[in-house]
Amino acid sequence: MNIVDWAVSTMDALGPLGVFLLIFLENIFPPIPSEVILPLAGVTSAGPNQSFWLMLLASIAGSVVGAWLLYGIGRLLGPERLRVIFIRLPLVHVEDYDKTVAFMDEHGYKAIFFGRFVPGIRSLISIPAGLYAMPIGMFTLLTAIGSGIWNTLFITIGYFMGSNWTVIEPYTDIFSNVAYAVILLVVLWFAVKLVLREKKRRELGLPDPDAEEIAELDQEKAEEKAEEKAEPGQGATGSADSSEERAEER
């Protein structure tokens, strides 16, 4: 059974709940294409005992709940842990972390909204929103509006075109492939830029910008280990003192 047959059977069996589950999975597993699931939901909504509006609301709910899960993953990691990761990773520095924070502060809301229209990014954009602690209320609102527009477009196409919706499938594939190619080129551009920056720093004999930060982290870690080793001894000393106090009382 291919993904289309599986999606159709799921929606036929569960109706709006099936759409909710499929779009939820599409958010956390991007290879499941919403460009296929949503028109099928529109086709199904035109059938007997089905509702266009219920299908649409279920799809938006699936998008929001899936985004919440990814947001939560980012939130668990948190900005402080992310900062430490930036410091420890090769090629990137704490100044890069500061730049990403500044970018999210200035453009984060726009990135969440417009990211809902880009394959691949549509799912992954929820993680940095959690990493940089975007307010959950605004995150939910922007996700619901952006996903609502995207979902409405494709469900409406499926609803009015019926089984003929497949005529647009080649165009959605082209759009997705172009989007993925652009994302890959951007990632490669950043990677080359970082490598060249590091090469230039070493040629000039400049110190690692994060050297002091790394030294502080190592010192803190060493102090924590020393405290952990000292705690059992302190506990034994405390017990001995308590025994002496009880003996004096007697």
PDB file of C-alpha atoms in Angstrom:
ATOM      1  CA  MET A   1       0.000   0.000   0.000  1.00  0.00           C
ATOM      2  CA  ASN A   2       1.501   3.364  -1.045  1.00  0.00           C
ATOM      3  CA  ILE A   3       1.088   6.588   0.911  1.00  0.00           C
ATOM      4  CA  VAL A   4      -1.936   7.726  -1.139  1.00  0.00           C
ATOM      5  CA  ASP A   5      -3.852   4.481  -0.553  1.00  0.00           C
ATOM      6  CA  TRP A   6      -2.910   4.546   3.132  1.00  0.00           C
ATOM      7  CA  ALA A   7      -4.057   8.154   3.506  1.00  0.00           C
ATOM      8  CA  VAL A   8      -7.341   7.499   1.700  1.00  0.00           C
ATOM      9  CA  SER A   9      -8.126   4.413   3.792  1.00  0.00           C
ATOM     10  CA  THR A  10      -7.260   6.295   7.003  1.00  0.00           C
ATOM     11  CA  MET A  11      -9.538   9.220   6.139  1.00  0.00           C
ATOM     12  CA  ASP A  12     -12.352   6.944   4.951  1.00  0.00           C
ATOM     13  CA  ALA A  13     -12.198   5.009   8.209  1.00  0.00           C
ATOM     14  CA  LEU A  14     -11.668   7.880  10.676  1.00  0.00           C
ATOM     15  CA  GLY A  15     -12.923  10.979   8.852  1.00  0.00           C
ATOM     16  CA  PRO A  16     -11.690  14.246  10.411  1.00  0.00           C
ATOM     17  CA  LEU A  17      -9.769  12.315  13.078  1.00  0.00           C
ATOM     18  CA  GLY A  18      -7.837  10.590  10.307  1.00  0.00           C
ATOM     19  CA  VAL A  19      -6.965  13.974   8.766  1.00  0.00           C
ATOM     20  CA  PHE A  20      -5.829  15.231  12.172  1.00  0.00           C
ATOM     21  CA  LEU A  21      -3.547  12.215  12.662  1.00  0.00           C
ATOM     22  CA  LEU A  22      -2.100  12.378   9.141  1.00  0.00           C
ATOM     23  CA  ILE A  23      -1.288  16.101   9.339  1.00  0.00           C
ATOM     24  CA  PHE A  24       0.113  15.642  12.849  1.00  0.00           C
ATOM     25  CA  LEU A  25       2.459  12.970  11.467  1.00  0.00           C
ATOM     26  CA  GLU A  26       3.329  15.185   8.488  1.00  0.00           C
ATOM     27  CA  ASN A  27       4.535  17.866  10.905  1.00  0.00           C
ATOM     28  CA  ILE A  28       6.872  15.590  12.822  1.00  0.00           C
ATOM     29  CA  PHE A  29       7.875  13.458   9.817  1.00  0.00           C
ATOM     30  CA  PRO A  30       8.286  15.834   6.828  1.00  0.00           C
ATOM     31  CA  PRO A  31       8.659  13.092   4.154  1.00  0.00           C
ATOM     32  CA  ILE A  32       4.877  12.622   4.492  1.00  0.00           C
ATOM     33  CA  PRO A  33       3.785  15.336   1.999  1.00  0.00           C
ATOM     34  CA  SER A  34       0.935  17.626   3.004  1.00  0.00           C
ATOM     35  CA  GLU A  35       0.638  18.506  -0.705  1.00  0.00           C
ATOM     36  CA  VAL A  36      -0.796  14.997  -1.143  1.00  0.00           C
ATOM     37  CA  ILE A  37      -2.644  14.539   2.159  1.00  0.00           C
ATOM     38  CA  LEU A  38      -4.566  17.836   2.048  1.00  0.00           C
ATOM     39  CA  PRO A  39      -6.094  17.484  -1.459  1.00  0.00           C
ATOM     40  CA  LEU A  40      -7.123  13.941  -0.534  1.00  0.00           C
ATOM     41  CA  ALA A  41      -8.824  15.383   2.558  1.00  0.00           C
ATOM     42  CA  GLY A  42     -10.662  17.777   0.242  1.00  0.00           C
ATOM     43  CA  VAL A  43     -11.760  14.920  -2.009  1.00  0.00           C
ATOM     44  CA  THR A  44     -12.942  12.951   1.023  1.00  0.00           C
ATOM     45  CA  SER A  45     -14.803  15.977   2.446  1.00  0.00           C
ATOM     46  CA  ALA A  46     -16.914  16.142  -0.727  1.00  0.00           C
ATOM     47  CA  GLY A  47     -18.183  12.612  -0.111  1.00  0.00           C
ATOM     48  CA  PRO A  48     -21.327  11.563   1.752  1.00  0.00           C
ATOM     49  CA  ASN A  49     -21.495  12.124   5.535  1.00  0.00           C
ATOM     50  CA  GLN A  50     -18.363  14.283   5.433  1.00  0.00           C
ATOM     51  CA  SER A  51     -17.827  18.002   6.069  1.00  0.00           C
ATOM     52  CA  PHE A  52     -15.387  20.382   4.396  1.00  0.00           C
ATOM     53  CA  TRP A  53     -15.174  22.565   7.499  1.00  0.00           C
ATOM     54  CA  LEU A  54     -14.584  19.659   9.861  1.00  0.00           C
ATOM     55  CA  MET A  55     -11.807  18.384   7.620  1.00  0.00           C
ATOM     56  CA  LEU A  56     -10.238  21.843   7.490  1.00  0.00           C
ATOM     57  CA  LEU A  57     -10.431  22.377  11.265  1.00  0.00           C
ATOM     58  CA  ALA A  58      -9.030  18.886  11.875  1.00  0.00           C
ATOM     59  CA  SER A  59      -6.114  19.602   9.541  1.00  0.00           C
ATOM     60  CA  ILE A  60      -5.328  22.903  11.287  1.00  0.00           C
ATOM     61  CA  ALA A  61      -5.535  21.194  14.679  1.00  0.00           C
ATOM     62  CA  GLY A  62      -3.131  18.505  13.447  1.00  0.00           C
ATOM     63  CA  SER A  63      -0.709  21.194  12.248  1.00  0.00           C
ATOM     64  CA  VAL A  64      -0.830  23.063  15.560  1.00  0.00           C
ATOM     65  CA  VAL A  65      -0.455  19.974  17.779  1.00  0.00           C
ATOM     66  CA  GLY A  66       2.433  18.669  15.667  1.00  0.00           C
ATOM     67  CA  ALA A  67       4.086  22.095  15.876  1.00  0.00           C
ATOM     68  CA  TRP A  68       3.599  22.112  19.671  1.00  0.00           C
ATOM     69  CA  LEU A  69       5.487  18.814  19.929  1.00  0.00           C
ATOM     70  CA  LEU A  70       8.482  20.170  17.993  1.00  0.00           C
ATOM     71  CA  TYR A  71       8.308  23.462  19.889  1.00  0.00           C
ATOM     72  CA  GLY A  72       8.423  21.466  23.134  1.00  0.00           C
ATOM     73  CA  ILE A  73      11.537  19.610  21.980  1.00  0.00           C
ATOM     74  CA  GLY A  74      13.243  22.930  21.325  1.00  0.00           C
ATOM     75  CA  ARG A  75      12.030  24.325  24.637  1.00  0.00           C
ATOM     76  CA  LEU A  76      13.447  21.351  26.550  1.00  0.00           C
ATOM     77  CA  LEU A  77      16.869  22.040  25.082  1.00  0.00           C
ATOM     78  CA  GLY A  78      16.528  25.753  25.820  1.00  0.00           C
ATOM     79  CA  PRO A  79      18.672  28.772  24.967  1.00  0.00           C
ATOM     80  CA  GLU A  80      21.312  28.146  27.643  1.00  0.00           C
ATOM     81  CA  ARG A  81      22.076  24.601  26.495  1.00  0.00           C
ATOM     82  CA  LEU A  82      22.038  25.769  22.880  1.00  0.00           C
ATOM     83  CA  ARG A  83      24.589  28.455  23.724  1.00  0.00           C
ATOM     84  CA  VAL A  84      26.918  25.840  25.249  1.00  0.00           C
ATOM     85  CA  ILE A  85      26.513  23.701  22.121  1.00  0.00           C
ATOM     86  CA  PHE A  86      27.472  26.670  19.932  1.00  0.00           C
ATOM     87  CA  ILE A  87      30.603  27.222  22.022  1.00  0.00           C
ATOM     88  CA  ARG A  88      31.652  23.574  21.801  1.00  0.00           C
ATOM     89  CA  LEU A  89      30.934  23.006  18.108  1.00  0.00           C
ATOM     90  CA  PRO A  90      33.716  23.487  15.555  1.00  0.00           C
ATOM     91  CA  LEU A  91      33.458  26.372  13.062  1.00  0.00           C
ATOM     92  CA  VAL A  92      30.706  28.229  14.963  1.00  0.00           C
ATOM     93  CA  HIS A  93      31.224  30.629  17.852  1.00  0.00           C
ATOM     94  CA  VAL A  94      29.225  32.305  20.571  1.00  0.00           C
ATOM     95  CA  GLU A  95      28.965  35.415  18.369  1.00  0.00           C
ATOM     96  CA  ASP A  96      27.041  33.274  15.871  1.00  0.00           C
ATOM     97  CA  TYR A  97      24.671  32.308  18.661  1.00  0.00           C
ATOM     98  CA  ASP A  98      24.176  35.983  19.520  1.00  0.00           C
ATOM     99  CA  LYS A  99      23.395  36.722  15.871  1.00  0.00           C
ATOM    100  CA  THR A 100      20.768  33.979  15.718  1.00  0.00           C
ATOM    101  CA  VAL A 101      19.175  35.313  18.902  1.00  0.00           C
ATOM    102  CA  ALA A 102      19.079  38.796  17.375  1.00  0.00           C
ATOM    103  CA  PHE A 103      17.578  37.366  14.167  1.00  0.00           C
ATOM    104  CA  MET A 104      14.842  35.520  16.078  1.00  0.00           C
ATOM    105  CA  ASP A 105      14.099  38.621  18.125  1.00  0.00           C
ATOM    106  CA  GLU A 106      13.722  40.717  14.963  1.00  0.00           C
ATOM    107  CA  HIS A 107      12.331  38.254  12.417  1.00  0.00           C
ATOM    108  CA  GLY A 108      11.143  35.245  14.438  1.00  0.00           C
ATOM    109  CA  TYR A 109       7.422  35.938  14.071  1.00  0.00           C
ATOM    110  CA  LYS A 110       7.726  36.384  10.293  1.00  0.00           C
ATOM    111  CA  ALA A 111       9.841  33.219  10.047  1.00  0.00           C
ATOM    112  CA  ILE A 112       7.182  31.153  11.850  1.00  0.00           C
ATOM    113  CA  PHE A 113       4.356  32.513   9.685  1.00  0.00           C
ATOM    114  CA  PHE A 114       6.005  32.352   6.254  1.00  0.00           C
ATOM    115  CA  GLY A 115       7.826  29.123   7.131  1.00  0.00           C
ATOM    116  CA  ARG A 116       4.452  27.338   7.063  1.00  0.00           C
ATOM    117  CA  PHE A 117       4.422  27.716   3.269  1.00  0.00           C
ATOM    118  CA  VAL A 118       7.826  26.100   2.650  1.00  0.00           C
ATOM    119  CA  PRO A 119       8.170  22.279   2.469  1.00  0.00           C
ATOM    120  CA  GLY A 120      10.569  20.910   5.065  1.00  0.00           C
ATOM    121  CA  ILE A 121      10.903  24.278   6.802  1.00  0.00           C
ATOM    122  CA  ARG A 122       7.193  24.112   7.619  1.00  0.00           C
ATOM    123  CA  SER A 123       7.926  21.457  10.237  1.00  0.00           C
ATOM    124  CA  LEU A 124      11.467  22.277  11.375  1.00  0.00           C
ATOM    125  CA  ILE A 125      10.798  25.990  12.023  1.00  0.00           C
ATOM    126  CA  SER A 126       8.944  25.021  15.213  1.00  0.00           C
ATOM    127  CA  ILE A 127      12.152  23.795  16.884  1.00  0.00           C
ATOM    128  CA  PRO A 128      14.032  27.148  16.890  1.00  0.00           C
ATOM    129  CA  ALA A 129      10.836  28.822  18.085  1.00  0.00           C
ATOM    130  CA  GLY A 130      11.090  26.632  21.188  1.00  0.00           C
ATOM    131  CA  LEU A 131      14.865  26.993  21.453  1.00  0.00           C
ATOM    132  CA  TYR A 132      14.627  30.757  21.652  1.00  0.00           C
ATOM    133  CA  ALA A 133      11.567  30.650  23.932  1.00  0.00           C
ATOM    134  CA  MET A 134       9.082  32.377  21.634  1.00  0.00           C
ATOM    135  CA  PRO A 135       5.854  33.048  23.596  1.00  0.00           C
ATOM    136  CA  ILE A 136       3.664  29.977  23.128  1.00  0.00           C
ATOM    137  CA  GLY A 137       0.520  32.045  22.543  1.00  0.00           C
ATOM    138  CA  MET A 138       2.008  33.995  19.630  1.00  0.00           C
ATOM    139  CA  PHE A 139       3.637  30.826  18.268  1.00  0.00           C
ATOM    140  CA  THR A 140       0.267  29.045  18.298  1.00  0.00           C
ATOM    141  CA  LEU A 141      -1.525  31.971  16.642  1.00  0.00           C
ATOM    142  CA  LEU A 142       1.035  32.322  13.837  1.00  0.00           C
ATOM    143  CA  THR A 143       1.104  28.551  13.299  1.00  0.00           C
ATOM    144  CA  ALA A 144      -2.690  28.345  13.137  1.00  0.00           C
ATOM    145  CA  ILE A 145      -2.975  31.261  10.672  1.00  0.00           C
ATOM    146  CA  GLY A 146      -0.112  30.142   8.418  1.00  0.00           C
ATOM    147  CA  SER A 147      -1.188  26.493   8.447  1.00  0.00           C
ATOM    148  CA  GLY A 148      -4.816  27.558   7.985  1.00  0.00           C
ATOM    149  CA  ILE A 149      -3.984  29.389   4.758  1.00  0.00           C
ATOM    150  CA  TRP A 150      -1.856  26.521   3.418  1.00  0.00           C
ATOM    151  CA  ASN A 151      -4.364  23.822   4.391  1.00  0.00           C
ATOM    152  CA  THR A 152      -7.352  25.764   3.042  1.00  0.00           C
ATOM    153  CA  LEU A 153      -5.682  26.135  -0.352  1.00  0.00           C
ATOM    154  CA  PHE A 154      -5.019  22.433  -0.867  1.00  0.00           C
ATOM    155  CA  ILE A 155      -8.209  21.113   0.734  1.00  0.00           C
ATOM    156  CA  THR A 156     -10.251  23.488  -1.449  1.00  0.00           C
ATOM    157  CA  ILE A 157      -8.416  22.246  -4.564  1.00  0.00           C
ATOM    158  CA  GLY A 158      -9.235  18.663  -3.636  1.00  0.00           C
ATOM    159  CA  TYR A 159     -12.843  19.521  -2.808  1.00  0.00           C
ATOM    160  CA  PHE A 160     -13.621  21.182  -6.143  1.00  0.00           C
ATOM    161  CA  MET A 161     -11.431  19.092  -8.436  1.00  0.00           C
ATOM    162  CA  GLY A 162     -12.283  15.720  -6.931  1.00  0.00           C
ATOM    163  CA  SER A 163     -10.218  12.835  -8.256  1.00  0.00           C
ATOM    164  CA  ASN A 164      -8.854  15.176 -10.954  1.00  0.00           C
ATOM    165  CA  TRP A 165      -6.728  16.967  -8.334  1.00  0.00           C
ATOM    166  CA  THR A 166      -3.808  14.812  -9.468  1.00  0.00           C
ATOM    167  CA  VAL A 167      -3.327  17.122 -12.477  1.00  0.00           C
ATOM    168  CA  ILE A 168      -1.672  19.645 -10.113  1.00  0.00           C
ATOM    169  CA  GLU A 169       0.541  17.036  -8.428  1.00  0.00           C
ATOM    170  CA  PRO A 170       3.482  17.490 -10.872  1.00  0.00           C
ATOM    171  CA  TYR A 171       3.493  21.215 -10.108  1.00  0.00           C
ATOM    172  CA  THR A 172       3.511  20.654  -6.345  1.00  0.00           C
ATOM    173  CA  ASP A 173       6.405  18.217  -6.808  1.00  0.00           C
ATOM    174  CA  ILE A 174       8.324  20.858  -8.761  1.00  0.00           C
ATOM    175  CA  PHE A 175       7.639  23.454  -6.053  1.00  0.00           C
ATOM    176  CA  SER A 176       8.794  21.062  -3.321  1.00  0.00           C
ATOM    177  CA  ASN A 177      11.947  20.072  -5.212  1.00  0.00           C
ATOM    178  CA  VAL A 178      12.861  23.700  -5.873  1.00  0.00           C
ATOM    179  CA  ALA A 179      12.300  24.537  -2.199  1.00  0.00           C
ATOM    180  CA  TYR A 180      14.511  21.653  -1.061  1.00  0.00           C
ATOM    181  CA  ALA A 181      17.213  22.654  -3.570  1.00  0.00           C
ATOM    182  CA  VAL A 182      17.200  26.249  -2.306  1.00  0.00           C
ATOM    183  CA  ILE A 183      17.434  25.061   1.312  1.00  0.00           C
ATOM    184  CA  LEU A 184      20.366  22.772   0.421  1.00  0.00           C
ATOM    185  CA  LEU A 185      22.182  25.605  -1.390  1.00  0.00           C
ATOM    186  CA  VAL A 186      21.703  27.932   1.580  1.00  0.00           C
ATOM    187  CA  VAL A 187      23.073  25.297   3.980  1.00  0.00           C
ATOM    188  CA  LEU A 188      26.079  24.681   1.713  1.00  0.00           C
ATOM    189  CA  TRP A 189      26.708  28.431   1.411  1.00  0.00           C
ATOM    190  CA  PHE A 190      26.757  28.823   5.190  1.00  0.00           C
ATOM    191  CA  ALA A 191      29.026  25.778   5.584  1.00  0.00           C
ATOM    192  CA  VAL A 192      31.548  27.118   3.045  1.00  0.00           C
ATOM    193  CA  LYS A 193      31.421  30.543   4.660  1.00  0.00           C
ATOM    194  CA  LEU A 194      32.199  29.090   8.092  1.00  0.00           C
ATOM    195  CA  VAL A 195      35.060  26.950   6.764  1.00  0.00           C
ATOM    196  CA  LEU A 196      36.635  29.927   4.995  1.00  0.00           C
ATOM    197  CA  ARG A 197      36.250  32.076   8.104  1.00  0.00           C
ATOM    198  CA  GLU A 198      38.012  29.470  10.242  1.00  0.00           C
ATOM    199  CA  LYS A 199      40.766  29.040   7.658  1.00  0.00           C
ATOM    200  CA  LYS A 200      41.398  32.801   7.597  1.00  0.00           C
ATOM    201  CA  ARG A 201      41.486  32.967  11.419  1.00  0.00           C
ATOM    202  CA  ARG A 202      44.147  30.248  11.575  1.00  0.00           C
ATOM    203  CA  GLU A 203      46.214  31.801   8.792  1.00  0.00           C
ATOM    204  CA  LEU A 204      46.256  35.094  10.709  1.00  0.00           C
ATOM    205  CA  GLY A 205      47.183  33.267  13.923  1.00  0.00           C
ATOM    206  CA  LEU A 206      44.198  34.676  15.795  1.00  0.00           C
ATOM    207  CA  PRO A 207      43.013  32.931  18.998  1.00  0.00           C
ATOM    208  CA  ASP A 208      39.804  30.991  19.224  1.00  0.00           C
ATOM    209  CA  PRO A 209      37.066  33.577  20.036  1.00  0.00           C
ATOM    210  CA  ASP A 210      35.497  31.088  22.429  1.00  0.00           C
ATOM    211  CA  ALA A 211      38.689  30.155  24.288  1.00  0.00           C
ATOM    212  CA  GLU A 212      37.775  32.092  27.445  1.00  0.00           C
ATOM    213  CA  GLU A 213      34.188  30.792  27.399  1.00  0.00           C
ATOM    214  CA  ILE A 214      35.407  27.193  27.012  1.00  0.00           C
ATOM    215  CA  ALA A 215      37.901  27.647  29.849  1.00  0.00           C
ATOM    216  CA  GLU A 216      35.142  28.967  32.124  1.00  0.00           C
ATOM    217  CA  LEU A 217      32.884  26.039  31.250  1.00  0.00           C
ATOM    218  CA  ASP A 218      35.681  23.562  31.909  1.00  0.00           C
ATOM    219  CA  GLN A 219      36.415  25.219  35.253  1.00  0.00           C
ATOM    220  CA  GLU A 220      32.747  25.135  36.267  1.00  0.00           C
ATOM    221  CA  LYS A 221      32.567  21.465  35.299  1.00  0.00           C
ATOM    222  CA  ALA A 222      35.705  20.689  37.338  1.00  0.00           C
ATOM    223  CA  GLU A 223      34.297  22.532  40.358  1.00  0.00           C
ATOM    224  CA  GLU A 224      31.022  20.628  40.102  1.00  0.00           C
ATOM    225  CA  LYS A 225      32.888  17.314  40.040  1.00  0.00           C
ATOM    226  CA  ALA A 226      34.975  18.393  43.037  1.00  0.00           C
ATOM    227  CA  GLU A 227      31.808  19.286  44.962  1.00  0.00           C
ATOM    228  CA  GLU A 228      30.229  15.944  44.094  1.00  0.00           C
ATOM    229  CA  LYS A 229      33.304  14.104  45.422  1.00  0.00           C
ATOM    230  CA  ALA A 230      33.346  16.218  48.576  1.00  0.00           C
ATOM    231  CA  GLU A 231      29.687  15.636  49.430  1.00  0.00           C
ATOM    232  CA  PRO A 232      30.072  12.019  50.750  1.00  0.00           C
ATOM    233  CA  GLY A 233      32.875  13.118  53.077  1.00  0.00           C
ATOM    234  CA  GLN A 234      30.828  16.035  54.318  1.00  0.00           C
ATOM    235  CA  GLY A 235      27.972  13.662  55.004  1.00  0.00           C
ATOM    236  CA  ALA A 236      30.243  11.404  57.071  1.00  0.00           C
ATOM    237  CA  THR A 237      31.623  14.375  59.001  1.00  0.00           C
ATOM    238  CA  GLY A 238      28.113  15.580  59.670  1.00  0.00           C
ATOM    239  CA  SER A 239      27.142  12.156  61.001  1.00  0.00           C
ATOM    240  CA  ALA A 240      30.181  12.056  63.315  1.00  0.00           C
ATOM    241  CA  ASP A 241      29.373  15.507  64.688  1.00  0.00           C
ATOM    242  CA  SER A 242      25.800  14.432  65.368  1.00  0.00           C
ATOM    243  CA  SER A 243      27.025  11.342  67.234  1.00  0.00           C
ATOM    244  CA  GLU A 244      29.348  13.464  69.416  1.00  0.00           C
ATOM    245  CA  GLU A 245      26.499  15.861  70.223  1.00  0.00           C
ATOM    246  CA  ARG A 246      24.243  12.995  71.282  1.00  0.00           C
ATOM    247  CA  ALA A 247      27.037  11.543  73.473  1.00  0.00           C
ATOM    248  CA  GLU A 248      27.532  14.896  75.219  1.00  0.00           C
ATOM    249  CA  GLU A 249      23.799  15.188  75.886  1.00  0.00           C
ATOM    250  CA  ARG A 250      23.839  11.793  77.583  1.00  0.00           C
TER     251      ARG A 250
END
